[in-house]
PDB file of C-alpha atoms in Angstrom:
ATOM      1  CA  UNK A 110      16.256  12.120  -9.523  1.00  0.00           C
ATOM      2  CA  UNK A 111      14.531  11.932  -6.684  1.00  0.00           C
ATOM      3  CA  UNK A 112      14.966   8.232  -7.772  1.00  0.00           C
ATOM      4  CA  UNK A 113      17.774   8.332  -7.534  1.00  0.00           C
ATOM      5  CA  UNK A 114      18.834   9.051  -3.936  1.00  0.00           C
ATOM      6  CA  UNK A 115      19.781   6.280  -1.351  1.00  0.00           C
ATOM      7  CA  UNK A 116      20.344   5.699   1.970  1.00  0.00           C
ATOM      8  CA  UNK A 117      23.980   4.875   3.200  1.00  0.00           C
ATOM      9  CA  UNK A 118      25.573   1.776   2.251  1.00  0.00           C
ATOM     10  CA  UNK A 119      25.931   0.587   6.055  1.00  0.00           C
ATOM     11  CA  UNK A 120      23.944  -1.683   8.639  1.00  0.00           C
ATOM     12  CA  UNK A 121      24.543   0.493  11.008  1.00  0.00           C
ATOM     13  CA  UNK A 122      22.983   3.934  11.185  1.00  0.00           C
ATOM     14  CA  UNK A 123      20.999   3.699   8.077  1.00  0.00           C
ATOM     15  CA  UNK A 124      18.127   6.407   7.438  1.00  0.00           C
ATOM     16  CA  UNK A 125      14.950   5.113   5.755  1.00  0.00           C
ATOM     17  CA  UNK A 126      14.118   7.825   3.123  1.00  0.00           C
ATOM     18  CA  UNK A 127      10.418   8.460   1.526  1.00  0.00           C
ATOM     19  CA  UNK A 128       9.633  10.221  -0.943  1.00  0.00           C
ATOM     20  CA  UNK A 129       6.350  11.979  -2.013  1.00  0.00           C
ATOM     21  CA  UNK A 130       4.716  14.324  -4.357  1.00  0.00           C
ATOM     22  CA  UNK A 131       1.614  16.620  -4.970  1.00  0.00           C
ATOM     23  CA  UNK A 132      -1.316  14.869  -6.389  1.00  0.00           C
ATOM     24  CA  UNK A 133      -1.541  17.032  -9.135  1.00  0.00           C
ATOM     25  CA  UNK A 134       1.932  16.814 -10.374  1.00  0.00           C
ATOM     26  CA  UNK A 135       2.549  13.063  -9.865  1.00  0.00           C
ATOM     27  CA  UNK A 136      -0.319  12.745 -12.382  1.00  0.00           C
ATOM     28  CA  UNK A 137       1.078  15.119 -14.759  1.00  0.00           C
ATOM     29  CA  UNK A 138       3.698  13.196 -15.017  1.00  0.00           C
ATOM     30  CA  UNK A 139       2.620  10.015 -15.171  1.00  0.00           C
ATOM     31  CA  UNK A 140      -1.042   9.620 -15.825  1.00  0.00           C
ATOM     32  CA  UNK A 141      -1.277   6.200 -15.445  1.00  0.00           C
ATOM     33  CA  UNK A 142       0.302   5.547 -12.333  1.00  0.00           C
ATOM     34  CA  UNK A 143      -2.064   7.977 -10.127  1.00  0.00           C
ATOM     35  CA  UNK A 144      -4.699   6.868  -7.920  1.00  0.00           C
ATOM     36  CA  UNK A 145      -8.149   8.617  -9.334  1.00  0.00           C
ATOM     37  CA  UNK A 146      -9.200  11.523  -8.611  1.00  0.00           C
ATOM     38  CA  UNK A 147      -6.465  12.057  -5.569  1.00  0.00           C
ATOM     39  CA  UNK A 148      -6.171  15.825  -5.121  1.00  0.00           C
ATOM     40  CA  UNK A 149      -3.904  18.270  -2.548  1.00  0.00           C
ATOM     41  CA  UNK A 150      -4.348  20.304   0.401  1.00  0.00           C
ATOM     42  CA  UNK A 151      -5.871  22.878  -1.974  1.00  0.00           C
ATOM     43  CA  UNK A 152      -8.243  25.081  -0.097  1.00  0.00           C
ATOM     44  CA  UNK A 153      -8.017  25.654   3.876  1.00  0.00           C
ATOM     45  CA  UNK A 154     -10.258  23.465   6.087  1.00  0.00           C
ATOM     46  CA  UNK A 155     -12.695  25.924   7.979  1.00  0.00           C
ATOM     47  CA  UNK A 156     -14.757  24.736  10.503  1.00  0.00           C
ATOM     48  CA  UNK A 157     -18.327  26.302  11.855  1.00  0.00           C
ATOM     49  CA  UNK A 158     -16.866  28.337  14.401  1.00  0.00           C
ATOM     50  CA  UNK A 159     -14.164  29.642  12.082  1.00  0.00           C
ATOM     51  CA  UNK A 160     -11.452  27.713  13.528  1.00  0.00           C
ATOM     52  CA  UNK A 161      -8.542  27.068  10.587  1.00  0.00           C
ATOM     53  CA  UNK A 162      -6.606  24.536   9.133  1.00  0.00           C
ATOM     54  CA  UNK A 163      -4.356  26.342   6.681  1.00  0.00           C
ATOM     55  CA  UNK A 164      -3.328  24.503   2.988  1.00  0.00           C
ATOM     56  CA  UNK A 165       0.050  24.915   2.899  1.00  0.00           C
ATOM     57  CA  UNK A 166       0.633  22.194  -0.083  1.00  0.00           C
ATOM     58  CA  UNK A 167       4.000  21.687  -1.461  1.00  0.00           C
ATOM     59  CA  UNK A 168       5.363  20.192  -4.712  1.00  0.00           C
ATOM     60  CA  UNK A 169       6.814  17.045  -2.960  1.00  0.00           C
ATOM     61  CA  UNK A 170       7.928  15.830   0.385  1.00  0.00           C
ATOM     62  CA  UNK A 171      11.147  14.277   1.396  1.00  0.00           C
ATOM     63  CA  UNK A 172      11.199  12.543   4.792  1.00  0.00           C
ATOM     64  CA  UNK A 173      13.950  10.882   6.582  1.00  0.00           C
ATOM     65  CA  UNK A 174      14.346   8.836  10.032  1.00  0.00           C
ATOM     66  CA  UNK A 175      16.972   7.241  12.013  1.00  0.00           C
ATOM     67  CA  UNK A 176      18.580   6.272  15.033  1.00  0.00           C
ATOM     68  CA  UNK A 177      21.300   8.611  14.482  1.00  0.00           C
ATOM     69  CA  UNK A 178      21.203  12.303  13.963  1.00  0.00           C
ATOM     70  CA  UNK A 179      24.556  12.515  12.330  1.00  0.00           C
ATOM     71  CA  UNK A 180      23.621   9.573   9.376  1.00  0.00           C
ATOM     72  CA  UNK A 181      20.531  11.774   8.795  1.00  0.00           C
ATOM     73  CA  UNK A 182      21.719  14.898   8.953  1.00  0.00           C
ATOM     74  CA  UNK A 183      24.542  13.638   5.842  1.00  0.00           C
ATOM     75  CA  UNK A 184      22.108  12.516   4.076  1.00  0.00           C
ATOM     76  CA  UNK A 185      19.457  15.064   3.625  1.00  0.00           C
ATOM     77  CA  UNK A 186      22.639  17.492   2.664  1.00  0.00           C
ATOM     78  CA  UNK A 187      23.389  14.774  -0.325  1.00  0.00           C
ATOM     79  CA  UNK A 188      19.596  14.604  -0.884  1.00  0.00           C
ATOM     80  CA  UNK A 189      19.684  18.657  -1.531  1.00  0.00           C
ATOM     81  CA  UNK A 190      22.827  18.642  -3.420  1.00  0.00           C
ATOM     82  CA  UNK A 191      21.109  16.040  -6.203  1.00  0.00           C
ATOM     83  CA  UNK A 192      18.491  17.930  -6.118  1.00  0.00           C
ATOM     84  CA  UNK A 193      19.697  21.488  -6.349  1.00  0.00           C
ATOM     85  CA  UNK A 194      18.864  23.653  -9.595  1.00  0.00           C
ATOM     86  CA  UNK A 195      15.561  21.383  -9.526  1.00  0.00           C
ATOM     87  CA  UNK A 196      13.784  21.977  -6.260  1.00  0.00           C
ATOM     88  CA  UNK A 197      14.464  24.644  -3.431  1.00  0.00           C
ATOM     89  CA  UNK A 198      13.779  23.697  -0.013  1.00  0.00           C
ATOM     90  CA  UNK A 199       9.977  25.405   1.052  1.00  0.00           C
ATOM     91  CA  UNK A 200      10.329  24.227   4.604  1.00  0.00           C
ATOM     92  CA  UNK A 201      12.170  21.602   6.962  1.00  0.00           C
ATOM     93  CA  UNK A 202      11.292  20.641  10.108  1.00  0.00           C
ATOM     94  CA  UNK A 203      13.608  18.055  12.528  1.00  0.00           C
ATOM     95  CA  UNK A 204      11.560  15.268  14.738  1.00  0.00           C
ATOM     96  CA  UNK A 205      13.284  13.057  17.448  1.00  0.00           C
ATOM     97  CA  UNK A 206      10.842  10.450  19.347  1.00  0.00           C
ATOM     98  CA  UNK A 207       9.707  11.782  22.667  1.00  0.00           C
ATOM     99  CA  UNK A 208       9.959   8.826  25.778  1.00  0.00           C
ATOM    100  CA  UNK A 209       9.742   6.026  23.178  1.00  0.00           C
ATOM    101  CA  UNK A 210       6.030   6.115  22.339  1.00  0.00           C
ATOM    102  CA  UNK A 211       4.741   9.165  23.567  1.00  0.00           C
ATOM    103  CA  UNK A 212       3.931  12.467  21.711  1.00  0.00           C
ATOM    104  CA  UNK A 213       4.079  16.097  23.526  1.00  0.00           C
ATOM    105  CA  UNK A 214       0.648  15.828  25.773  1.00  0.00           C
ATOM    106  CA  UNK A 215       2.062  12.618  27.321  1.00  0.00           C
ATOM    107  CA  UNK A 216      -0.248  10.398  26.166  1.00  0.00           C
ATOM    108  CA  UNK A 217       0.659   7.176  23.906  1.00  0.00           C
ATOM    109  CA  UNK A 218       0.507   7.781  20.688  1.00  0.00           C
ATOM    110  CA  UNK A 219      -1.066   5.409  17.841  1.00  0.00           C
ATOM    111  CA  UNK A 220      -2.732   3.141  20.204  1.00  0.00           C
ATOM    112  CA  UNK A 221      -4.914   2.887  17.050  1.00  0.00           C
ATOM    113  CA  UNK A 222      -2.776   1.840  14.602  1.00  0.00           C
ATOM    114  CA  UNK A 223      -2.692  -1.276  12.571  1.00  0.00           C
ATOM    115  CA  UNK A 224      -0.381  -3.856  13.034  1.00  0.00           C
ATOM    116  CA  UNK A 225       2.943  -3.890  10.950  1.00  0.00           C
ATOM    117  CA  UNK A 226       1.656  -6.976   9.348  1.00  0.00           C
ATOM    118  CA  UNK A 227      -1.699  -5.445   8.422  1.00  0.00           C
ATOM    119  CA  UNK A 228      -0.564  -2.164   8.089  1.00  0.00           C
ATOM    120  CA  UNK A 229       0.296  -2.811   4.105  1.00  0.00           C
ATOM    121  CA  UNK A 230      -3.125  -4.695   3.976  1.00  0.00           C
ATOM    122  CA  UNK A 231      -4.920  -1.204   5.417  1.00  0.00           C
ATOM    123  CA  UNK A 232      -2.546   1.329   3.917  1.00  0.00           C
ATOM    124  CA  UNK A 233      -1.361   1.073   0.849  1.00  0.00           C
ATOM    125  CA  UNK A 234      -3.488   1.003  -2.638  1.00  0.00           C
ATOM    126  CA  UNK A 235      -4.525  -1.894  -3.688  1.00  0.00           C
ATOM    127  CA  UNK A 236      -2.882  -3.791  -6.839  1.00  0.00           C
ATOM    128  CA  UNK A 237      -4.442  -3.715  -9.758  1.00  0.00           C
ATOM    129  CA  UNK A 238      -5.582  -0.457  -9.155  1.00  0.00           C
ATOM    130  CA  UNK A 239      -3.655   2.887 -10.598  1.00  0.00           C
ATOM    131  CA  UNK A 240      -1.109   4.017  -8.001  1.00  0.00           C
ATOM    132  CA  UNK A 241      -0.631   0.410  -6.747  1.00  0.00           C
ATOM    133  CA  UNK A 242       1.912  -0.158  -3.955  1.00  0.00           C
ATOM    134  CA  UNK A 243       1.890   3.586  -3.021  1.00  0.00           C
ATOM    135  CA  UNK A 244       0.087   5.465  -0.420  1.00  0.00           C
ATOM    136  CA  UNK A 245      -1.298   8.777   0.747  1.00  0.00           C
ATOM    137  CA  UNK A 246       0.246  11.320   2.993  1.00  0.00           C
ATOM    138  CA  UNK A 247      -0.960  13.567   5.590  1.00  0.00           C
ATOM    139  CA  UNK A 248       1.327  15.823   6.720  1.00  0.00           C
ATOM    140  CA  UNK A 249       0.822  18.506   9.180  1.00  0.00           C
ATOM    141  CA  UNK A 250       2.861  20.843  11.608  1.00  0.00           C
ATOM    142  CA  UNK A 251       1.467  21.172  14.848  1.00  0.00           C
ATOM    143  CA  UNK A 252       2.268  23.717  17.406  1.00  0.00           C
ATOM    144  CA  UNK A 253       1.142  23.037  21.236  1.00  0.00           C
ATOM    145  CA  UNK A 254       0.164  25.783  23.716  1.00  0.00           C
ATOM    146  CA  UNK A 255       2.028  23.541  26.703  1.00  0.00           C
ATOM    147  CA  UNK A 256       1.741  26.310  28.826  1.00  0.00           C
ATOM    148  CA  UNK A 257      -2.141  25.877  29.157  1.00  0.00           C
ATOM    149  CA  UNK A 258      -1.950  22.038  28.472  1.00  0.00           C
ATOM    150  CA  UNK A 259       0.126  21.379  31.371  1.00  0.00           C
ATOM    151  CA  UNK A 260      -2.131  23.881  33.895  1.00  0.00           C
ATOM    152  CA  UNK A 261      -4.957  21.108  33.109  1.00  0.00           C
ATOM    153  CA  UNK A 262      -5.098  18.118  35.976  1.00  0.00           C
ATOM    154  CA  UNK A 263      -4.226  14.674  34.224  1.00  0.00           C
ATOM    155  CA  UNK A 264      -8.008  13.454  34.718  1.00  0.00           C
ATOM    156  CA  UNK A 265      -9.644  16.557  32.608  1.00  0.00           C
ATOM    157  CA  UNK A 266      -6.401  16.059  30.210  1.00  0.00           C
ATOM    158  CA  UNK A 267      -8.225  12.488  29.966  1.00  0.00           C
ATOM    159  CA  UNK A 268     -11.404  13.951  28.894  1.00  0.00           C
ATOM    160  CA  UNK A 269      -9.819  16.248  26.203  1.00  0.00           C
ATOM    161  CA  UNK A 270      -8.115  12.931  24.928  1.00  0.00           C
ATOM    162  CA  UNK A 271     -11.064  10.347  25.235  1.00  0.00           C
ATOM    163  CA  UNK A 272      -8.342   7.844  26.932  1.00  0.00           C
ATOM    164  CA  UNK A 273      -6.614   7.207  29.794  1.00  0.00           C
ATOM    165  CA  UNK A 274      -2.800   8.714  30.401  1.00  0.00           C
ATOM    166  CA  UNK A 275      -1.012   5.738  32.082  1.00  0.00           C
ATOM    167  CA  UNK A 276      -1.788   3.236  29.972  1.00  0.00           C
ATOM    168  CA  UNK A 277      -3.760   4.501  26.680  1.00  0.00           C
ATOM    169  CA  UNK A 278      -7.512   2.917  27.900  1.00  0.00           C
ATOM    170  CA  UNK A 279     -10.415   4.612  25.721  1.00  0.00           C
ATOM    171  CA  UNK A 280     -12.563   6.138  28.348  1.00  0.00           C
ATOM    172  CA  UNK A 281     -16.717   4.440  28.763  1.00  0.00           C
ATOM    173  CA  UNK A 282     -18.988   6.839  27.369  1.00  0.00           C
ATOM    174  CA  UNK A 283     -16.198   9.580  26.680  1.00  0.00           C
ATOM    175  CA  UNK A 284     -16.899  13.164  25.705  1.00  0.00           C
ATOM    176  CA  UNK A 285     -18.247  13.781  21.778  1.00  0.00           C
ATOM    177  CA  UNK A 286     -15.644  16.402  21.408  1.00  0.00           C
ATOM    178  CA  UNK A 287     -12.701  13.967  22.945  1.00  0.00           C
ATOM    179  CA  UNK A 288      -9.445  13.756  20.538  1.00  0.00           C
ATOM    180  CA  UNK A 289     -10.405  10.005  20.191  1.00  0.00           C
ATOM    181  CA  UNK A 290     -14.366  10.990  19.055  1.00  0.00           C
ATOM    182  CA  UNK A 291     -13.915  13.195  16.833  1.00  0.00           C
ATOM    183  CA  UNK A 292     -10.927  11.035  15.087  1.00  0.00           C
ATOM    184  CA  UNK A 293     -12.663   7.055  15.092  1.00  0.00           C
ATOM    185  CA  UNK A 294     -11.414   5.038  12.451  1.00  0.00           C
ATOM    186  CA  UNK A 295     -14.903   2.690  12.718  1.00  0.00           C
ATOM    187  CA  UNK A 296     -16.252   5.996  11.382  1.00  0.00           C
ATOM    188  CA  UNK A 297     -13.783   7.110   8.588  1.00  0.00           C
ATOM    189  CA  UNK A 298     -11.471   4.337   7.729  1.00  0.00           C
ATOM    190  CA  UNK A 299      -8.193   2.944   8.806  1.00  0.00           C
ATOM    191  CA  UNK A 300      -5.423   5.594   9.535  1.00  0.00           C
ATOM    192  CA  UNK A 301      -1.670   4.693   9.699  1.00  0.00           C
ATOM    193  CA  UNK A 302      -0.176   7.520  12.092  1.00  0.00           C
ATOM    194  CA  UNK A 303       3.699   8.113  12.383  1.00  0.00           C
ATOM    195  CA  UNK A 304       4.281  11.137  14.669  1.00  0.00           C
ATOM    196  CA  UNK A 305       6.860  12.778  15.666  1.00  0.00           C
ATOM    197  CA  UNK A 306       8.015  15.421  17.731  1.00  0.00           C
ATOM    198  CA  UNK A 307       9.470  18.425  16.602  1.00  0.00           C
ATOM    199  CA  UNK A 308      11.286  21.717  17.817  1.00  0.00           C
ATOM    200  CA  UNK A 309      12.657  23.632  20.791  1.00  0.00           C
ATOM    201  CA  UNK A 310      12.278  23.524  24.511  1.00  0.00           C
ATOM    202  CA  UNK A 311      10.378  26.896  23.742  1.00  0.00           C
ATOM    203  CA  UNK A 312       8.778  25.670  20.737  1.00  0.00           C
ATOM    204  CA  UNK A 313       7.605  23.020  19.853  1.00  0.00           C
ATOM    205  CA  UNK A 314       4.757  20.862  18.778  1.00  0.00           C
ATOM    206  CA  UNK A 315       3.681  16.992  16.840  1.00  0.00           C
ATOM    207  CA  UNK A 316       4.281  16.494  12.914  1.00  0.00           C
ATOM    208  CA  UNK A 317       1.308  14.828  12.420  1.00  0.00           C
ATOM    209  CA  UNK A 318       2.248  11.766   9.834  1.00  0.00           C
ATOM    210  CA  UNK A 319      -0.587   9.667   8.508  1.00  0.00           C
ATOM    211  CA  UNK A 320      -1.454   7.351   5.878  1.00  0.00           C
ATOM    212  CA  UNK A 321      -4.175   5.784   4.098  1.00  0.00           C
ATOM    213  CA  UNK A 322      -4.796   3.892   0.471  1.00  0.00           C
ATOM    214  CA  UNK A 323      -6.814   6.774  -0.112  1.00  0.00           C
ATOM    215  CA  UNK A 324      -7.220  10.227   0.862  1.00  0.00           C
ATOM    216  CA  UNK A 325     -11.360  10.436   2.154  1.00  0.00           C
ATOM    217  CA  UNK A 326     -10.181   8.777   5.648  1.00  0.00           C
ATOM    218  CA  UNK A 327      -7.683  11.888   5.879  1.00  0.00           C
ATOM    219  CA  UNK A 328      -9.621  14.521   4.578  1.00  0.00           C
ATOM    220  CA  UNK A 329     -13.113  13.899   7.201  1.00  0.00           C
ATOM    221  CA  UNK A 330     -11.299  13.497   9.845  1.00  0.00           C
ATOM    222  CA  UNK A 331     -10.052  16.964   9.364  1.00  0.00           C
ATOM    223  CA  UNK A 332     -13.309  18.353   8.809  1.00  0.00           C
ATOM    224  CA  UNK A 333     -14.654  16.215  12.108  1.00  0.00           C
ATOM    225  CA  UNK A 334     -11.302  17.308  14.104  1.00  0.00           C
ATOM    226  CA  UNK A 335     -12.896  20.976  12.819  1.00  0.00           C
ATOM    227  CA  UNK A 336     -16.557  20.472  13.873  1.00  0.00           C
ATOM    228  CA  UNK A 337     -17.924  20.748  10.182  1.00  0.00           C
ATOM    229  CA  UNK A 338     -20.650  18.418   9.521  1.00  0.00           C
ATOM    230  CA  UNK A 339     -22.611  19.165  12.581  1.00  0.00           C
ATOM    231  CA  UNK A 340     -20.194  17.684  14.725  1.00  0.00           C
ATOM    232  CA  UNK A 341     -18.505  18.698  17.944  1.00  0.00           C
ATOM    233  CA  UNK A 342     -14.529  20.529  17.398  1.00  0.00           C
ATOM    234  CA  UNK A 343     -12.020  18.341  18.852  1.00  0.00           C
ATOM    235  CA  UNK A 344     -11.581  19.468  22.656  1.00  0.00           C
ATOM    236  CA  UNK A 345      -7.715  18.978  21.578  1.00  0.00           C
ATOM    237  CA  UNK A 346      -7.468  22.062  19.073  1.00  0.00           C
ATOM    238  CA  UNK A 347      -7.955  24.376  22.155  1.00  0.00           C
ATOM    239  CA  UNK A 348      -4.546  23.242  22.492  1.00  0.00           C
ATOM    240  CA  UNK A 349      -2.778  22.724  19.460  1.00  0.00           C
ATOM    241  CA  UNK A 350      -3.040  24.675  16.292  1.00  0.00           C
ATOM    242  CA  UNK A 351      -2.169  23.389  12.516  1.00  0.00           C
ATOM    243  CA  UNK A 352       0.416  25.226  11.207  1.00  0.00           C
ATOM    244  CA  UNK A 353       0.473  23.959   7.852  1.00  0.00           C
ATOM    245  CA  UNK A 354      -1.453  21.408   6.481  1.00  0.00           C
ATOM    246  CA  UNK A 355      -0.596  19.265   2.464  1.00  0.00           C
ATOM    247  CA  UNK A 356      -1.526  15.702   0.806  1.00  0.00           C
ATOM    248  CA  UNK A 357       1.438  13.656  -0.698  1.00  0.00           C
ATOM    249  CA  UNK A 358       1.619  10.789  -3.115  1.00  0.00           C
ATOM    250  CA  UNK A 359       3.864   7.566  -1.902  1.00  0.00           C
ATOM    251  CA  UNK A 360       4.515   5.629  -4.360  1.00  0.00           C
ATOM    252  CA  UNK A 361       5.959   2.214  -4.021  1.00  0.00           C
ATOM    253  CA  UNK A 362       9.774   2.267  -4.179  1.00  0.00           C
ATOM    254  CA  UNK A 363       9.393   0.241  -7.419  1.00  0.00           C
ATOM    255  CA  UNK A 364       7.062   2.721  -9.408  1.00  0.00           C
ATOM    256  CA  UNK A 365       9.890   5.300  -8.223  1.00  0.00           C
ATOM    257  CA  UNK A 366      12.684   3.356  -9.906  1.00  0.00           C
ATOM    258  CA  UNK A 367      10.688   2.672 -12.514  1.00  0.00           C
ATOM    259  CA  UNK A 368       9.673   6.383 -13.340  1.00  0.00           C
ATOM    260  CA  UNK A 369      12.949   6.908 -15.694  1.00  0.00           C
ATOM    261  CA  UNK A 370      11.503   3.495 -18.746  1.00  0.00           C
ATOM    262  CA  UNK A 371       7.876   4.759 -17.876  1.00  0.00           C
ATOM    263  CA  UNK A 372       8.388   8.182 -18.697  1.00  0.00           C
ATOM    264  CA  UNK A 373       9.763   6.580 -22.135  1.00  0.00           C
TER     265      UNK A 373
END
């Protein structure tokens, strides 16, 4: 049924629709198309000081993005109607871009992302492997303590992030607990981020949307942020708090449309 969902038949105000599935659910349906060893977010990540990144795994996720909210709204309702009786909404979050490429801390987001030309090779399961063409999605909802964050001078914010605020230049000899140091892709592996702000004036934060060809870089990054394995907890976690955590396998569009044939 998910494979039958479609974006609007228009070249204006179009919508991108991404469908992901709990790894264990996808494996139960199509074991030959599931990456080996991939698991959901089945347990909290608990730091050495008791800091918790909660596990809130669901069976599936639909992510719709586009430039016109009315089209997204209509497409989302159509998707829910198509899935009625098969699935129920466990959580819904609406996001929006903030000043082109900033997150709600005021810093540029995704500076270390591979280019769009490089991203497929970096984050898609390689050809010849189970799940080829798909990707692993880590989805987390982080609430911001904006009052505490905005009370910091810019220089202190830069020490927390590990980059300059104006032009996103990495600090030389930045603090060990900076966000940059705790999420260093040279250590953990490539992650393509598509983070989005969410919420209202009084209740808002960041939807962390991270794609990788396997779960390990994402999981190791979270453990580093939480201060596990002898590391220092990410300083940014003193101003943001994770509310959710889930892993999904996002199959390639080719695989998704072939699901009825694969099940025969």
